């Protein structure tokens, strides 16, 4: 798995929790050239989505100005136990998923 | 300031014609920045405030610049942040990222790492649930640029 996700394993109902994700990707901007002047084609992640038990809780559009190996941190309210699903979509048919479970008590 | 620039150019043009062509397009990228912002906010007014942008004022390496943006919002069902949009002034492309939140986000705060091709201004704009827009800008000095270097 090329992605790292950090979600608390347990939380109290109503707590605001931080979710951090890091995925391995070159994020080639498409603005660079090789030494002999040929343009390097763009290859980036364009979209990130986080769902909790199927419902979208966070979404991001990414552009070439996002650094290589995109890192994202965001927050959500712990409402119920279940699964967080993470999805990265990008150029050249790139797709990657990850998941993490949480127990809300 | 298109009117001022036009006046200036016509003034210059009345004196001599040749240098006009040689003038570099100094405001070409800020125009792209304004266009990118208008694409998000439309005709709405963008007020200053509520948004906080934490980014180092001086970075050595523009390839990875940590950035945190937060918005002062109670994040309730009636009053929350719908989205946060980050822009830059001088990269080849004015957009950095769009982040979509909802009342159950709890806290309107997003962190990521960005690329900056030059010393420039970074702008963060938040859209609240009442469709008002709020912004903040930060200046960042970059000593090693990102994005456009050669691939070895």
PDB file of C-alpha atoms in Angstrom:
ATOM      1  CA  UNK A   1       0.000   0.000   0.000  1.00  0.00           C
ATOM      2  CA  UNK A   2       1.461   3.250  -1.146  1.00  0.00           C
ATOM      3  CA  UNK A   3      -0.599   5.299   1.276  1.00  0.00           C
ATOM      4  CA  UNK A   4      -0.300   6.061   4.961  1.00  0.00           C
ATOM      5  CA  UNK A   5      -3.399   7.072   6.869  1.00  0.00           C
ATOM      6  CA  UNK A   6      -3.539   8.148  10.467  1.00  0.00           C
ATOM      7  CA  UNK A   7      -6.906   7.921  12.219  1.00  0.00           C
ATOM      8  CA  UNK A   8      -7.425   7.503  15.958  1.00  0.00           C
ATOM      9  CA  UNK A   9      -8.542   3.936  16.681  1.00  0.00           C
ATOM     10  CA  UNK A  10     -10.922   5.089  19.418  1.00  0.00           C
ATOM     11  CA  UNK A  11     -12.824   8.281  20.085  1.00  0.00           C
ATOM     12  CA  UNK A  12     -15.658   9.545  22.253  1.00  0.00           C
ATOM     13  CA  UNK A  13     -18.875  10.401  20.468  1.00  0.00           C
ATOM     14  CA  UNK A  14     -18.786  14.066  19.458  1.00  0.00           C
ATOM     15  CA  UNK A  15     -15.006  14.410  19.624  1.00  0.00           C
ATOM     16  CA  UNK A  16     -13.339  16.306  16.816  1.00  0.00           C
ATOM     17  CA  UNK A  17     -10.632  14.038  15.441  1.00  0.00           C
ATOM     18  CA  UNK A  18      -7.785  14.782  13.068  1.00  0.00           C
ATOM     19  CA  UNK A  19      -7.196  12.575  10.041  1.00  0.00           C
ATOM     20  CA  UNK A  20      -3.840  12.674   8.320  1.00  0.00           C
ATOM     21  CA  UNK A  21      -2.991  11.038   5.018  1.00  0.00           C
ATOM     22  CA  UNK A  22       0.182  10.720   3.022  1.00  0.00           C
ATOM     23  CA  UNK A  23       0.434   8.964  -0.294  1.00  0.00           C
ATOM     24  CA  UNK A  24       3.401   8.189  -2.476  1.00  0.00           C
ATOM     25  CA  UNK A  25       3.177  10.006  -5.812  1.00  0.00           C
ATOM     26  CA  UNK A  26       5.619  11.958  -7.986  1.00  0.00           C
ATOM     27  CA  UNK A  27       3.146  14.816  -8.681  1.00  0.00           C
ATOM     28  CA  UNK A  28       4.973  15.686 -11.907  1.00  0.00           C
ATOM     29  CA  UNK A  29       3.853  19.232 -12.665  1.00  0.00           C
ATOM     30  CA  UNK A  30       3.979  19.127 -16.457  1.00  0.00           C
ATOM     31  CA  UNK A  31       5.969  22.356 -16.392  1.00  0.00           C
ATOM     32  CA  UNK A  32       9.412  20.785 -16.283  1.00  0.00           C
ATOM     33  CA  UNK A  33      11.755  19.948 -19.151  1.00  0.00           C
ATOM     34  CA  UNK A  34      14.512  17.412 -19.570  1.00  0.00           C
ATOM     35  CA  UNK A  35      18.091  18.557 -20.171  1.00  0.00           C
ATOM     36  CA  UNK A  36      17.524  18.390 -23.944  1.00  0.00           C
ATOM     37  CA  UNK A  37      14.393  20.520 -23.732  1.00  0.00           C
ATOM     38  CA  UNK A  38      11.619  17.941 -24.055  1.00  0.00           C
ATOM     39  CA  UNK A  39       8.623  18.689 -21.816  1.00  0.00           C
ATOM     40  CA  UNK A  40       7.902  16.167 -19.063  1.00  0.00           C
ATOM     41  CA  UNK A  41       4.199  15.263 -19.245  1.00  0.00           C
ATOM     42  CA  UNK A  42       1.978  16.049 -16.281  1.00  0.00           C
ATOM     43  CA  UNK A  43       1.271  13.188 -13.889  1.00  0.00           C
ATOM     44  CA  UNK A  44      -0.526  14.312 -10.742  1.00  0.00           C
ATOM     45  CA  UNK A  45      -3.237  13.242  -8.345  1.00  0.00           C
ATOM     46  CA  UNK A  46      -6.235  15.428  -9.131  1.00  0.00           C
ATOM     47  CA  UNK A  47      -8.761  14.339  -6.544  1.00  0.00           C
ATOM     48  CA  UNK A  48      -8.874  13.017  -2.993  1.00  0.00           C
ATOM     49  CA  UNK A  49     -11.999  11.855  -1.187  1.00  0.00           C
ATOM     50  CA  UNK A  50     -12.562  10.592   2.351  1.00  0.00           C
ATOM     51  CA  UNK A  51     -15.783   8.770   3.225  1.00  0.00           C
ATOM     52  CA  UNK A  52     -17.048   7.508   6.550  1.00  0.00           C
ATOM     53  CA  UNK A  53     -19.426   4.545   6.273  1.00  0.00           C
ATOM     54  CA  UNK A  54     -20.094   5.577   2.687  1.00  0.00           C
ATOM     55  CA  UNK A  55     -20.800   9.282   3.330  1.00  0.00           C
ATOM     56  CA  UNK A  56     -18.342  11.843   2.037  1.00  0.00           C
ATOM     57  CA  UNK A  57     -16.740  13.802   4.867  1.00  0.00           C
ATOM     58  CA  UNK A  58     -13.906  15.555   3.011  1.00  0.00           C
ATOM     59  CA  UNK A  59     -12.910  16.090  -0.588  1.00  0.00           C
ATOM     60  CA  UNK A  60     -10.039  17.920  -2.254  1.00  0.00           C
ATOM     61  CA  UNK A  61      -9.092  18.987  -5.784  1.00  0.00           C
ATOM     62  CA  UNK A  62      -5.324  18.931  -6.176  1.00  0.00           C
ATOM     63  CA  UNK A  63      -3.223  20.890  -8.673  1.00  0.00           C
ATOM     64  CA  UNK A  64       0.440  20.701  -9.745  1.00  0.00           C
ATOM     65  CA  UNK A  65       1.263  23.144  -6.924  1.00  0.00           C
ATOM     66  CA  UNK A  66       0.719  20.359  -4.376  1.00  0.00           C
ATOM     67  CA  UNK A  67       4.102  18.915  -3.361  1.00  0.00           C
ATOM     68  CA  UNK A  68       5.184  15.406  -4.307  1.00  0.00           C
ATOM     69  CA  UNK A  69       3.833  12.672  -2.017  1.00  0.00           C
ATOM     70  CA  UNK A  70       0.683  14.643  -1.159  1.00  0.00           C
ATOM     71  CA  UNK A  71       0.038  15.155   2.544  1.00  0.00           C
ATOM     72  CA  UNK A  72      -3.389  16.162   3.760  1.00  0.00           C
ATOM     73  CA  UNK A  73      -4.671  16.753   7.241  1.00  0.00           C
ATOM     74  CA  UNK A  74      -8.298  17.566   8.057  1.00  0.00           C
ATOM     75  CA  UNK A  75     -10.872  17.132  10.810  1.00  0.00           C
ATOM     76  CA  UNK A  76     -14.163  15.394  11.392  1.00  0.00           C
ATOM     77  CA  UNK A  77     -16.577  14.791  14.252  1.00  0.00           C
ATOM     78  CA  UNK A  78     -16.573  11.203  15.533  1.00  0.00           C
ATOM     79  CA  UNK A  79     -20.206  10.138  15.201  1.00  0.00           C
ATOM     80  CA  UNK A  80     -20.284   6.379  14.954  1.00  0.00           C
ATOM     81  CA  UNK A  81     -17.985   3.392  14.745  1.00  0.00           C
ATOM     82  CA  UNK A  82     -17.089   2.202  11.327  1.00  0.00           C
ATOM     83  CA  UNK A  83     -14.737   2.571   8.462  1.00  0.00           C
ATOM     84  CA  UNK A  84     -13.040   5.517   6.822  1.00  0.00           C
ATOM     85  CA  UNK A  85     -12.292   5.009   3.158  1.00  0.00           C
ATOM     86  CA  UNK A  86      -9.752   7.105   1.306  1.00  0.00           C
ATOM     87  CA  UNK A  87      -9.476   7.411  -2.439  1.00  0.00           C
ATOM     88  CA  UNK A  88      -6.896   9.174  -4.610  1.00  0.00           C
ATOM     89  CA  UNK A  89      -7.556   9.639  -8.332  1.00  0.00           C
ATOM     90  CA  UNK A  90      -5.127  11.094 -10.834  1.00  0.00           C
ATOM     91  CA  UNK A  91      -3.733  11.385 -14.342  1.00  0.00           C
ATOM     92  CA  UNK A  92      -3.097   8.327 -16.516  1.00  0.00           C
ATOM     93  CA  UNK A  93      -5.845   6.379 -14.791  1.00  0.00           C
ATOM     94  CA  UNK A  94      -4.162   6.551 -11.384  1.00  0.00           C
ATOM     95  CA  UNK A  95      -6.294   5.259  -8.547  1.00  0.00           C
ATOM     96  CA  UNK A  96      -5.399   4.265  -5.025  1.00  0.00           C
ATOM     97  CA  UNK A  97      -7.486   3.422  -1.980  1.00  0.00           C
ATOM     98  CA  UNK A  98      -6.914   2.939   1.725  1.00  0.00           C
ATOM     99  CA  UNK A  99      -9.108   2.442   4.755  1.00  0.00           C
ATOM    100  CA  UNK A 100      -9.048   2.696   8.530  1.00  0.00           C
ATOM    101  CA  UNK A 101     -11.441   1.686  11.274  1.00  0.00           C
ATOM    102  CA  UNK A 102     -12.587   3.657  14.287  1.00  0.00           C
ATOM    103  CA  UNK A 103     -14.465   2.689  17.434  1.00  0.00           C
ATOM    104  CA  UNK A 104     -16.706   5.474  18.730  1.00  0.00           C
ATOM    105  CA  UNK A 105     -18.029   5.005  22.235  1.00  0.00           C
TER     106      UNK A 105
ATOM    107  CA  UNK B   1      -5.546  48.504 -12.349  1.00  0.00           C
ATOM    108  CA  UNK B   2      -6.320  48.225 -16.087  1.00  0.00           C
ATOM    109  CA  UNK B   3      -7.445  51.845 -16.406  1.00  0.00           C
ATOM    110  CA  UNK B   4      -4.245  53.197 -14.878  1.00  0.00           C
ATOM    111  CA  UNK B   5      -2.109  50.931 -17.002  1.00  0.00           C
ATOM    112  CA  UNK B   6      -3.977  51.916 -20.133  1.00  0.00           C
ATOM    113  CA  UNK B   7      -3.526  55.570 -19.309  1.00  0.00           C
ATOM    114  CA  UNK B   8       0.126  54.999 -18.649  1.00  0.00           C
ATOM    115  CA  UNK B   9       0.634  53.105 -21.895  1.00  0.00           C
ATOM    116  CA  UNK B  10      -1.141  55.732 -23.950  1.00  0.00           C
ATOM    117  CA  UNK B  11       1.033  58.344 -22.281  1.00  0.00           C
ATOM    118  CA  UNK B  12       4.158  56.345 -23.135  1.00  0.00           C
ATOM    119  CA  UNK B  13       2.843  55.725 -26.627  1.00  0.00           C
ATOM    120  CA  UNK B  14       2.483  59.436 -27.281  1.00  0.00           C
ATOM    121  CA  UNK B  15       6.168  59.928 -26.517  1.00  0.00           C
ATOM    122  CA  UNK B  16       7.648  56.909 -28.279  1.00  0.00           C
ATOM    123  CA  UNK B  17       6.122  53.824 -29.866  1.00  0.00           C
ATOM    124  CA  UNK B  18       8.894  51.230 -29.820  1.00  0.00           C
ATOM    125  CA  UNK B  19       9.323  50.395 -26.064  1.00  0.00           C
ATOM    126  CA  UNK B  20       5.689  49.317 -25.647  1.00  0.00           C
ATOM    127  CA  UNK B  21       6.363  45.956 -27.270  1.00  0.00           C
ATOM    128  CA  UNK B  22       9.455  45.445 -25.151  1.00  0.00           C
ATOM    129  CA  UNK B  23       7.577  45.885 -21.856  1.00  0.00           C
ATOM    130  CA  UNK B  24       7.450  42.564 -20.005  1.00  0.00           C
ATOM    131  CA  UNK B  25       3.947  41.293 -19.160  1.00  0.00           C
ATOM    132  CA  UNK B  26       4.408  42.241 -15.507  1.00  0.00           C
ATOM    133  CA  UNK B  27       0.816  41.650 -14.490  1.00  0.00           C
ATOM    134  CA  UNK B  28       0.198  38.568 -16.628  1.00  0.00           C
ATOM    135  CA  UNK B  29       0.199  36.129 -13.727  1.00  0.00           C
ATOM    136  CA  UNK B  30      -1.746  38.312 -11.263  1.00  0.00           C
ATOM    137  CA  UNK B  31      -4.375  38.444 -14.000  1.00  0.00           C
ATOM    138  CA  UNK B  32      -4.414  34.639 -14.002  1.00  0.00           C
ATOM    139  CA  UNK B  33      -4.725  34.769 -10.207  1.00  0.00           C
ATOM    140  CA  UNK B  34      -7.697  37.127 -10.449  1.00  0.00           C
ATOM    141  CA  UNK B  35      -9.300  34.972 -13.133  1.00  0.00           C
ATOM    142  CA  UNK B  36      -8.834  31.832 -11.017  1.00  0.00           C
ATOM    143  CA  UNK B  37     -10.376  33.589  -8.014  1.00  0.00           C
ATOM    144  CA  UNK B  38     -13.318  34.858 -10.107  1.00  0.00           C
ATOM    145  CA  UNK B  39     -13.875  31.308 -11.373  1.00  0.00           C
ATOM    146  CA  UNK B  40     -14.537  30.303  -7.763  1.00  0.00           C
ATOM    147  CA  UNK B  41     -16.278  33.330  -6.264  1.00  0.00           C
ATOM    148  CA  UNK B  42     -18.075  34.619  -9.370  1.00  0.00           C
ATOM    149  CA  UNK B  43     -19.249  38.187  -8.893  1.00  0.00           C
ATOM    150  CA  UNK B  44     -19.426  37.919  -5.109  1.00  0.00           C
ATOM    151  CA  UNK B  45     -17.452  40.312  -2.946  1.00  0.00           C
ATOM    152  CA  UNK B  46     -14.525  38.763  -1.098  1.00  0.00           C
ATOM    153  CA  UNK B  47     -14.061  40.215   2.358  1.00  0.00           C
ATOM    154  CA  UNK B  48     -10.872  40.156   4.359  1.00  0.00           C
ATOM    155  CA  UNK B  49     -10.903  38.234   7.643  1.00  0.00           C
ATOM    156  CA  UNK B  50     -11.986  34.968   9.301  1.00  0.00           C
ATOM    157  CA  UNK B  51      -9.358  32.978   7.391  1.00  0.00           C
ATOM    158  CA  UNK B  52      -5.937  32.251   8.838  1.00  0.00           C
ATOM    159  CA  UNK B  53      -3.044  31.049   6.691  1.00  0.00           C
ATOM    160  CA  UNK B  54      -0.023  29.594   8.436  1.00  0.00           C
ATOM    161  CA  UNK B  55       2.915  29.375   6.064  1.00  0.00           C
ATOM    162  CA  UNK B  56       6.603  30.117   6.663  1.00  0.00           C
ATOM    163  CA  UNK B  57       7.491  33.691   5.604  1.00  0.00           C
ATOM    164  CA  UNK B  58      10.861  32.477   4.312  1.00  0.00           C
ATOM    165  CA  UNK B  59      11.420  29.062   2.744  1.00  0.00           C
ATOM    166  CA  UNK B  60      14.663  27.649   1.414  1.00  0.00           C
ATOM    167  CA  UNK B  61      13.111  25.002  -0.783  1.00  0.00           C
ATOM    168  CA  UNK B  62       9.966  25.827  -2.725  1.00  0.00           C
ATOM    169  CA  UNK B  63       9.419  22.152  -3.533  1.00  0.00           C
ATOM    170  CA  UNK B  64       7.720  21.411  -0.247  1.00  0.00           C
ATOM    171  CA  UNK B  65       6.262  24.226   1.816  1.00  0.00           C
ATOM    172  CA  UNK B  66       4.054  23.262   4.770  1.00  0.00           C
ATOM    173  CA  UNK B  67       0.827  25.202   4.922  1.00  0.00           C
ATOM    174  CA  UNK B  68      -2.163  25.214   7.253  1.00  0.00           C
ATOM    175  CA  UNK B  69      -5.326  27.150   6.584  1.00  0.00           C
ATOM    176  CA  UNK B  70      -8.068  27.544   9.159  1.00  0.00           C
ATOM    177  CA  UNK B  71     -11.323  29.480   9.275  1.00  0.00           C
ATOM    178  CA  UNK B  72     -13.016  30.940  12.327  1.00  0.00           C
ATOM    179  CA  UNK B  73     -16.370  29.158  12.173  1.00  0.00           C
ATOM    180  CA  UNK B  74     -18.599  27.384  14.704  1.00  0.00           C
ATOM    181  CA  UNK B  75     -19.105  24.566  12.135  1.00  0.00           C
ATOM    182  CA  UNK B  76     -22.775  24.064  12.996  1.00  0.00           C
ATOM    183  CA  UNK B  77     -25.501  23.005  10.564  1.00  0.00           C
ATOM    184  CA  UNK B  78     -26.473  26.681  10.068  1.00  0.00           C
ATOM    185  CA  UNK B  79     -23.049  28.250   9.995  1.00  0.00           C
ATOM    186  CA  UNK B  80     -20.169  26.311   8.534  1.00  0.00           C
ATOM    187  CA  UNK B  81     -17.404  26.476   5.954  1.00  0.00           C
ATOM    188  CA  UNK B  82     -18.360  24.928   2.616  1.00  0.00           C
ATOM    189  CA  UNK B  83     -14.983  25.107   0.948  1.00  0.00           C
ATOM    190  CA  UNK B  84     -11.474  26.524   1.147  1.00  0.00           C
ATOM    191  CA  UNK B  85      -9.549  27.509  -1.982  1.00  0.00           C
ATOM    192  CA  UNK B  86      -5.820  28.201  -2.121  1.00  0.00           C
ATOM    193  CA  UNK B  87      -4.215  30.266  -4.869  1.00  0.00           C
ATOM    194  CA  UNK B  88      -0.764  31.515  -5.742  1.00  0.00           C
ATOM    195  CA  UNK B  89       0.472  34.475  -7.685  1.00  0.00           C
ATOM    196  CA  UNK B  90       3.512  33.330  -9.660  1.00  0.00           C
ATOM    197  CA  UNK B  91       3.509  29.553 -10.204  1.00  0.00           C
ATOM    198  CA  UNK B  92       2.807  28.492 -13.807  1.00  0.00           C
ATOM    199  CA  UNK B  93      -0.764  27.780 -12.669  1.00  0.00           C
ATOM    200  CA  UNK B  94      -2.691  29.924 -10.149  1.00  0.00           C
ATOM    201  CA  UNK B  95      -4.539  27.096  -8.348  1.00  0.00           C
ATOM    202  CA  UNK B  96      -3.067  25.122  -5.475  1.00  0.00           C
ATOM    203  CA  UNK B  97      -6.004  23.208  -4.046  1.00  0.00           C
ATOM    204  CA  UNK B  98      -9.735  23.225  -3.303  1.00  0.00           C
ATOM    205  CA  UNK B  99     -10.974  21.611  -0.097  1.00  0.00           C
ATOM    206  CA  UNK B 100     -14.630  20.799   0.540  1.00  0.00           C
ATOM    207  CA  UNK B 101     -15.922  20.635   4.103  1.00  0.00           C
ATOM    208  CA  UNK B 102     -19.313  20.167   5.781  1.00  0.00           C
ATOM    209  CA  UNK B 103     -20.852  20.753   9.233  1.00  0.00           C
ATOM    210  CA  UNK B 104     -19.540  17.415  10.508  1.00  0.00           C
ATOM    211  CA  UNK B 105     -15.970  18.492   9.776  1.00  0.00           C
ATOM    212  CA  UNK B 106     -16.056  19.941  13.305  1.00  0.00           C
ATOM    213  CA  UNK B 107     -13.108  22.208  12.691  1.00  0.00           C
ATOM    214  CA  UNK B 108     -12.442  24.199   9.520  1.00  0.00           C
ATOM    215  CA  UNK B 109      -8.754  23.468   9.183  1.00  0.00           C
ATOM    216  CA  UNK B 110      -6.719  21.821   6.441  1.00  0.00           C
ATOM    217  CA  UNK B 111      -2.969  21.242   6.185  1.00  0.00           C
ATOM    218  CA  UNK B 112      -0.917  20.214   3.191  1.00  0.00           C
ATOM    219  CA  UNK B 113       2.461  20.805   1.543  1.00  0.00           C
ATOM    220  CA  UNK B 114       2.719  22.960  -1.527  1.00  0.00           C
ATOM    221  CA  UNK B 115       5.163  24.058  -4.227  1.00  0.00           C
ATOM    222  CA  UNK B 116       6.145  27.658  -4.824  1.00  0.00           C
ATOM    223  CA  UNK B 117       8.030  28.602  -7.981  1.00  0.00           C
ATOM    224  CA  UNK B 118       9.009  32.056  -6.809  1.00  0.00           C
ATOM    225  CA  UNK B 119       8.806  34.599  -4.033  1.00  0.00           C
ATOM    226  CA  UNK B 120       5.139  35.445  -4.070  1.00  0.00           C
ATOM    227  CA  UNK B 121       1.774  35.885  -2.454  1.00  0.00           C
ATOM    228  CA  UNK B 122      -0.404  32.943  -1.415  1.00  0.00           C
ATOM    229  CA  UNK B 123      -4.135  33.591  -1.100  1.00  0.00           C
ATOM    230  CA  UNK B 124      -6.672  31.501   0.832  1.00  0.00           C
ATOM    231  CA  UNK B 125     -10.396  32.032   0.285  1.00  0.00           C
ATOM    232  CA  UNK B 126     -13.181  30.401   2.305  1.00  0.00           C
ATOM    233  CA  UNK B 127     -16.775  30.001   1.208  1.00  0.00           C
ATOM    234  CA  UNK B 128     -19.169  29.931   4.139  1.00  0.00           C
ATOM    235  CA  UNK B 129     -22.606  28.327   4.262  1.00  0.00           C
ATOM    236  CA  UNK B 130     -24.241  31.734   3.641  1.00  0.00           C
ATOM    237  CA  UNK B 131     -22.184  31.906   0.407  1.00  0.00           C
ATOM    238  CA  UNK B 132     -20.079  34.791   1.660  1.00  0.00           C
ATOM    239  CA  UNK B 133     -16.389  34.706   0.767  1.00  0.00           C
ATOM    240  CA  UNK B 134     -13.515  35.588   3.088  1.00  0.00           C
ATOM    241  CA  UNK B 135      -9.856  35.759   2.267  1.00  0.00           C
ATOM    242  CA  UNK B 136      -6.368  36.203   3.617  1.00  0.00           C
ATOM    243  CA  UNK B 137      -3.056  36.605   1.804  1.00  0.00           C
ATOM    244  CA  UNK B 138       0.471  35.794   2.942  1.00  0.00           C
ATOM    245  CA  UNK B 139       3.794  36.729   1.391  1.00  0.00           C
ATOM    246  CA  UNK B 140       6.416  34.002   1.107  1.00  0.00           C
ATOM    247  CA  UNK B 141      10.063  34.523   0.179  1.00  0.00           C
ATOM    248  CA  UNK B 142      11.430  31.487  -1.685  1.00  0.00           C
ATOM    249  CA  UNK B 143      15.174  31.029  -2.176  1.00  0.00           C
ATOM    250  CA  UNK B 144      15.068  27.801  -4.228  1.00  0.00           C
ATOM    251  CA  UNK B 145      12.220  27.668  -6.721  1.00  0.00           C
ATOM    252  CA  UNK B 146      10.083  24.634  -7.476  1.00  0.00           C
ATOM    253  CA  UNK B 147       8.231  23.364 -10.520  1.00  0.00           C
ATOM    254  CA  UNK B 148      10.322  24.531 -13.441  1.00  0.00           C
ATOM    255  CA  UNK B 149      13.797  23.094 -12.883  1.00  0.00           C
ATOM    256  CA  UNK B 150      15.274  20.609 -15.343  1.00  0.00           C
ATOM    257  CA  UNK B 151      14.883  16.889 -14.872  1.00  0.00           C
ATOM    258  CA  UNK B 152      18.226  15.167 -14.630  1.00  0.00           C
TER     259      UNK B 152
END
